[in-house]
JSON list of C-alpha atoms in Angstrom, two decimals:
[
{"chain": "A", "resi": 1049, "resn": "GLN", "atom": "CA", "xyz": [16.73, -8.72, -7.63]},
{"chain": "A", "resi": 1050, "resn": "GLU", "atom": "CA", "xyz": [14.26, -6.56, -5.79]},
{"chain": "A", "resi": 1051, "resn": "GLN", "atom": "CA", "xyz": [10.67, -7.53, -6.32]},
{"chain": "A", "resi": 1052, "resn": "MET", "atom": "CA", "xyz": [7.30, -6.72, -4.84]},
{"chain": "A", "resi": 1053, "resn": "VAL", "atom": "CA", "xyz": [4.17, -8.66, -5.73]},
{"chain": "A", "resi": 1054, "resn": "GLU", "atom": "CA", "xyz": [0.70, -7.58, -4.67]},
{"chain": "A", "resi": 1055, "resn": "SER", "atom": "CA", "xyz": [-2.29, -9.85, -4.30]},
{"chain": "A", "resi": 1056, "resn": "GLY", "atom": "CA", "xyz": [-5.74, -9.93, -2.77]},
{"chain": "A", "resi": 1057, "resn": "GLY", "atom": "CA", "xyz": [-7.58, -7.43, -4.91]},
{"chain": "A", "resi": 1058, "resn": "GLY", "atom": "CA", "xyz": [-11.02, -8.05, -6.27]},
{"chain": "A", "resi": 1059, "resn": "LEU", "atom": "CA", "xyz": [-14.61, -6.93, -6.34]},
{"chain": "A", "resi": 1060, "resn": "VAL", "atom": "CA", "xyz": [-16.30, -5.95, -3.10]},
{"chain": "A", "resi": 1061, "resn": "GLN", "atom": "CA", "xyz": [-19.55, -4.19, -2.35]},
{"chain": "A", "resi": 1062, "resn": "PRO", "atom": "CA", "xyz": [-19.67, -0.82, -0.60]},
{"chain": "A", "resi": 1063, "resn": "GLY", "atom": "CA", "xyz": [-19.25, -1.20, 3.13]},
{"chain": "A", "resi": 1064, "resn": "GLY", "atom": "CA", "xyz": [-17.38, -4.44, 2.71]},
{"chain": "A", "resi": 1065, "resn": "SER", "atom": "CA", "xyz": [-13.84, -5.35, 3.58]},
{"chain": "A", "resi": 1066, "resn": "LEU", "atom": "CA", "xyz": [-10.80, -6.67, 1.80]},
{"chain": "A", "resi": 1067, "resn": "ARG", "atom": "CA", "xyz": [-7.26, -7.62, 2.65]},
{"chain": "A", "resi": 1068, "resn": "LEU", "atom": "CA", "xyz": [-4.31, -7.04, 0.38]},
{"chain": "A", "resi": 1069, "resn": "SER", "atom": "CA", "xyz": [-0.87, -8.52, 0.71]},
{"chain": "A", "resi": 1070, "resn": "CYS", "atom": "CA", "xyz": [2.54, -7.82, -0.74]},
{"chain": "A", "resi": 1071, "resn": "ALA", "atom": "CA", "xyz": [5.46, -10.20, -0.96]},
{"chain": "A", "resi": 1072, "resn": "GLY", "atom": "CA", "xyz": [8.88, -8.64, -1.18]},
{"chain": "A", "resi": 1073, "resn": "SER", "atom": "CA", "xyz": [12.20, -10.19, -2.06]},
{"chain": "A", "resi": 1074, "resn": "GLY", "atom": "CA", "xyz": [15.75, -9.07, -2.62]},
{"chain": "A", "resi": 1075, "resn": "PHE", "atom": "CA", "xyz": [15.70, -6.35, 0.04]},
{"chain": "A", "resi": 1076, "resn": "ARG", "atom": "CA", "xyz": [14.90, -5.72, 3.66]},
{"chain": "A", "resi": 1077, "resn": "PHE", "atom": "CA", "xyz": [11.72, -3.85, 4.47]},
{"chain": "A", "resi": 1078, "resn": "ASP", "atom": "CA", "xyz": [13.39, -2.39, 7.55]},
{"chain": "A", "resi": 1079, "resn": "ASP", "atom": "CA", "xyz": [15.83, -0.41, 5.40]},
{"chain": "A", "resi": 1080, "resn": "TYR", "atom": "CA", "xyz": [13.16, 1.68, 3.69]},
{"chain": "A", "resi": 1081, "resn": "SER", "atom": "CA", "xyz": [10.01, 3.62, 4.16]},
{"chain": "A", "resi": 1082, "resn": "ILE", "atom": "CA", "xyz": [7.34, 1.24, 2.91]},
{"chain": "A", "resi": 1083, "resn": "GLY", "atom": "CA", "xyz": [3.65, 1.39, 2.27]},
{"chain": "A", "resi": 1084, "resn": "TRP", "atom": "CA", "xyz": [0.90, 1.55, -0.28]},
{"chain": "A", "resi": 1085, "resn": "PHE", "atom": "CA", "xyz": [-0.24, 3.99, -2.89]},
{"chain": "A", "resi": 1086, "resn": "ARG", "atom": "CA", "xyz": [-3.14, 3.75, -5.28]},
{"chain": "A", "resi": 1087, "resn": "GLN", "atom": "CA", "xyz": [-3.68, 4.99, -8.78]},
{"chain": "A", "resi": 1088, "resn": "ALA", "atom": "CA", "xyz": [-6.55, 4.98, -11.22]},
{"chain": "A", "resi": 1089, "resn": "PRO", "atom": "CA", "xyz": [-5.92, 5.07, -14.98]},
{"chain": "A", "resi": 1090, "resn": "GLY", "atom": "CA", "xyz": [-5.06, 8.58, -16.10]},
{"chain": "A", "resi": 1091, "resn": "LYS", "atom": "CA", "xyz": [-4.80, 9.93, -12.57]},
{"chain": "A", "resi": 1092, "resn": "THR", "atom": "CA", "xyz": [-1.95, 10.75, -10.24]},
{"chain": "A", "resi": 1093, "resn": "ARG", "atom": "CA", "xyz": [-0.78, 8.49, -7.48]},
{"chain": "A", "resi": 1094, "resn": "GLU", "atom": "CA", "xyz": [-2.34, 8.87, -4.05]},
{"chain": "A", "resi": 1095, "resn": "ALA", "atom": "CA", "xyz": [-0.54, 7.78, -0.93]},
{"chain": "A", "resi": 1096, "resn": "VAL", "atom": "CA", "xyz": [-2.60, 5.39, 1.16]},
{"chain": "A", "resi": 1097, "resn": "VAL", "atom": "CA", "xyz": [-0.25, 4.67, 4.02]},
{"chain": "A", "resi": 1098, "resn": "CYS", "atom": "CA", "xyz": [3.47, 4.80, 4.64]},
{"chain": "A", "resi": 1099, "resn": "ILE", "atom": "CA", "xyz": [5.62, 3.53, 7.47]},
{"chain": "A", "resi": 1100, "resn": "SER", "atom": "CA", "xyz": [8.43, 5.97, 7.96]},
{"chain": "A", "resi": 1101, "resn": "SER", "atom": "CA", "xyz": [11.99, 4.70, 8.17]},
{"chain": "A", "resi": 1102, "resn": "ASP", "atom": "CA", "xyz": [12.74, 7.64, 10.46]},
{"chain": "A", "resi": 1103, "resn": "ASP", "atom": "CA", "xyz": [10.26, 7.13, 13.30]},
{"chain": "A", "resi": 1104, "resn": "ARG", "atom": "CA", "xyz": [8.70, 3.74, 12.41]},
{"chain": "A", "resi": 1105, "resn": "LEU", "atom": "CA", "xyz": [5.23, 5.24, 12.57]},
{"chain": "A", "resi": 1106, "resn": "ALA", "atom": "CA", "xyz": [2.47, 4.65, 10.07]},
{"chain": "A", "resi": 1107, "resn": "TYR", "atom": "CA", "xyz": [1.05, 7.69, 8.32]},
{"chain": "A", "resi": 1108, "resn": "TYR", "atom": "CA", "xyz": [-2.34, 7.33, 6.68]},
{"chain": "A", "resi": 1109, "resn": "GLY", "atom": "CA", "xyz": [-3.95, 9.43, 4.03]},
{"chain": "A", "resi": 1110, "resn": "ASP", "atom": "CA", "xyz": [-6.99, 11.36, 5.20]},
{"chain": "A", "resi": 1111, "resn": "ALA", "atom": "CA", "xyz": [-9.26, 9.48, 2.83]},
{"chain": "A", "resi": 1112, "resn": "VAL", "atom": "CA", "xyz": [-8.51, 6.12, 4.44]},
{"chain": "A", "resi": 1113, "resn": "LYS", "atom": "CA", "xyz": [-7.73, 7.05, 8.01]},
{"chain": "A", "resi": 1114, "resn": "ASP", "atom": "CA", "xyz": [-9.67, 4.93, 10.54]},
{"chain": "A", "resi": 1115, "resn": "ARG", "atom": "CA", "xyz": [-10.73, 2.51, 7.80]},
{"chain": "A", "resi": 1116, "resn": "PHE", "atom": "CA", "xyz": [-7.47, 1.01, 6.58]},
{"chain": "A", "resi": 1117, "resn": "SER", "atom": "CA", "xyz": [-4.61, -0.44, 8.57]},
{"chain": "A", "resi": 1118, "resn": "ILE", "atom": "CA", "xyz": [-1.20, -1.70, 7.58]},
{"chain": "A", "resi": 1119, "resn": "TRP", "atom": "CA", "xyz": [0.67, -4.71, 8.85]},
{"chain": "A", "resi": 1120, "resn": "VAL", "atom": "CA", "xyz": [4.23, -5.85, 8.30]},
{"chain": "A", "resi": 1121, "resn": "ASP", "atom": "CA", "xyz": [5.87, -9.21, 8.81]},
{"chain": "A", "resi": 1122, "resn": "ALA", "atom": "CA", "xyz": [9.55, -8.38, 8.56]},
{"chain": "A", "resi": 1123, "resn": "ALA", "atom": "CA", "xyz": [10.63, -12.00, 8.98]},
{"chain": "A", "resi": 1124, "resn": "LYS", "atom": "CA", "xyz": [8.72, -12.97, 5.86]},
{"chain": "A", "resi": 1125, "resn": "ASN", "atom": "CA", "xyz": [9.27, -9.70, 4.00]},
{"chain": "A", "resi": 1126, "resn": "SER", "atom": "CA", "xyz": [5.55, -9.34, 3.62]},
{"chain": "A", "resi": 1127, "resn": "LEU", "atom": "CA", "xyz": [3.29, -6.33, 3.84]},
{"chain": "A", "resi": 1128, "resn": "GLY", "atom": "CA", "xyz": [-0.46, -6.10, 4.03]},
{"chain": "A", "resi": 1129, "resn": "LEU", "atom": "CA", "xyz": [-3.36, -3.72, 4.05]},
{"chain": "A", "resi": 1130, "resn": "ARG", "atom": "CA", "xyz": [-6.60, -4.34, 5.89]},
{"chain": "A", "resi": 1131, "resn": "MET", "atom": "CA", "xyz": [-9.43, -2.41, 4.36]},
{"chain": "A", "resi": 1132, "resn": "LYS", "atom": "CA", "xyz": [-12.90, -1.97, 5.83]},
{"chain": "A", "resi": 1133, "resn": "ASP", "atom": "CA", "xyz": [-15.97, 0.14, 5.18]},
{"chain": "A", "resi": 1134, "resn": "LEU", "atom": "CA", "xyz": [-14.95, 0.37, 1.56]},
{"chain": "A", "resi": 1135, "resn": "LYS", "atom": "CA", "xyz": [-16.37, 3.09, -0.63]},
{"chain": "A", "resi": 1136, "resn": "ALA", "atom": "CA", "xyz": [-16.71, 3.52, -4.36]},
{"chain": "A", "resi": 1137, "resn": "ASP", "atom": "CA", "xyz": [-13.95, 6.13, -4.25]},
{"chain": "A", "resi": 1138, "resn": "ASP", "atom": "CA", "xyz": [-11.57, 3.45, -3.01]},
{"chain": "A", "resi": 1139, "resn": "THR", "atom": "CA", "xyz": [-11.69, 1.82, -6.43]},
{"chain": "A", "resi": 1140, "resn": "ASP", "atom": "CA", "xyz": [-8.14, 1.88, -7.74]},
{"chain": "A", "resi": 1141, "resn": "VAL", "atom": "CA", "xyz": [-5.12, -0.20, -8.50]},
{"chain": "A", "resi": 1142, "resn": "TYR", "atom": "CA", "xyz": [-3.21, -0.61, -5.26]},
{"chain": "A", "resi": 1143, "resn": "TYR", "atom": "CA", "xyz": [0.56, -0.83, -5.21]},
{"chain": "A", "resi": 1144, "resn": "CYS", "atom": "CA", "xyz": [2.98, -1.68, -2.45]},
{"chain": "A", "resi": 1145, "resn": "ALA", "atom": "CA", "xyz": [6.12, 0.39, -2.64]},
{"chain": "A", "resi": 1146, "resn": "GLU", "atom": "CA", "xyz": [9.34, 1.41, -0.97]},
{"chain": "A", "resi": 1147, "resn": "ALA", "atom": "CA", "xyz": [11.07, 4.77, -0.89]},
{"chain": "A", "resi": 1148, "resn": "GLU", "atom": "CA", "xyz": [13.84, 6.63, 0.86]},
{"chain": "A", "resi": 1149, "resn": "SER", "atom": "CA", "xyz": [11.25, 8.58, 2.83]},
{"chain": "A", "resi": 1150, "resn": "CYS", "atom": "CA", "xyz": [7.48, 8.75, 3.10]},
{"chain": "A", "resi": 1151, "resn": "PRO", "atom": "CA", "xyz": [7.09, 12.19, 1.43]},
{"chain": "A", "resi": 1152, "resn": "VAL", "atom": "CA", "xyz": [8.37, 10.69, -1.82]},
{"chain": "A", "resi": 1153, "resn": "LEU", "atom": "CA", "xyz": [6.53, 7.38, -1.70]},
{"chain": "A", "resi": 1154, "resn": "THR", "atom": "CA", "xyz": [4.42, 8.37, -4.70]},
{"chain": "A", "resi": 1155, "resn": "SER", "atom": "CA", "xyz": [6.76, 10.69, -6.57]},
{"chain": "A", "resi": 1156, "resn": "GLU", "atom": "CA", "xyz": [10.05, 8.84, -6.23]},
{"chain": "A", "resi": 1157, "resn": "PRO", "atom": "CA", "xyz": [9.51, 5.26, -5.11]},
{"chain": "A", "resi": 1158, "resn": "THR", "atom": "CA", "xyz": [12.58, 3.09, -5.23]},
{"chain": "A", "resi": 1159, "resn": "TYR", "atom": "CA", "xyz": [10.54, 0.10, -6.27]},
{"chain": "A", "resi": 1160, "resn": "TRP", "atom": "CA", "xyz": [6.93, -0.94, -6.51]},
{"chain": "A", "resi": 1161, "resn": "GLY", "atom": "CA", "xyz": [4.88, -3.85, -7.72]},
{"chain": "A", "resi": 1162, "resn": "LYS", "atom": "CA", "xyz": [2.56, -4.26, -10.66]},
{"chain": "A", "resi": 1163, "resn": "GLY", "atom": "CA", "xyz": [-0.47, -3.59, -8.50]},
{"chain": "A", "resi": 1164, "resn": "THR", "atom": "CA", "xyz": [-3.71, -5.33, -7.66]},
{"chain": "A", "resi": 1165, "resn": "GLN", "atom": "CA", "xyz": [-7.11, -4.07, -8.70]},
{"chain": "A", "resi": 1166, "resn": "VAL", "atom": "CA", "xyz": [-9.68, -3.18, -6.07]},
{"chain": "A", "resi": 1167, "resn": "THR", "atom": "CA", "xyz": [-13.18, -2.46, -7.29]},
{"chain": "A", "resi": 1168, "resn": "VAL", "atom": "CA", "xyz": [-15.89, -1.30, -4.92]},
{"chain": "A", "resi": 1169, "resn": "SER", "atom": "CA", "xyz": [-19.27, -1.58, -6.55]},
{"chain": "A", "resi": 1170, "resn": "THR", "atom": "CA", "xyz": [-22.66, -3.21, -6.31]}
]
């Protein structure tokens, strides 16, 4: 019973910060490429960050590089995303996800959660 549950979303003003978390169960994070993607209604998925199962490095999307950072607690099967200097364009539903490799995190995820809404607005 693989499951991923996101939390921590909410309303934040531009320039603010927010921390998201993801609780996983039924699988080991270490066995997959894991990370976050975001998606607005009617739009395609955008990769935010992915930790590769091949080299264990974190790869960030250009739009969030230097502003977001990922953390993983393998012992607790938890995953998080620290977000700072948030912009209106960051408004999206954020999903934690796993995949066989980072290039397919958005197109062919093995599993993902229901998402948590992040809204950046005054």
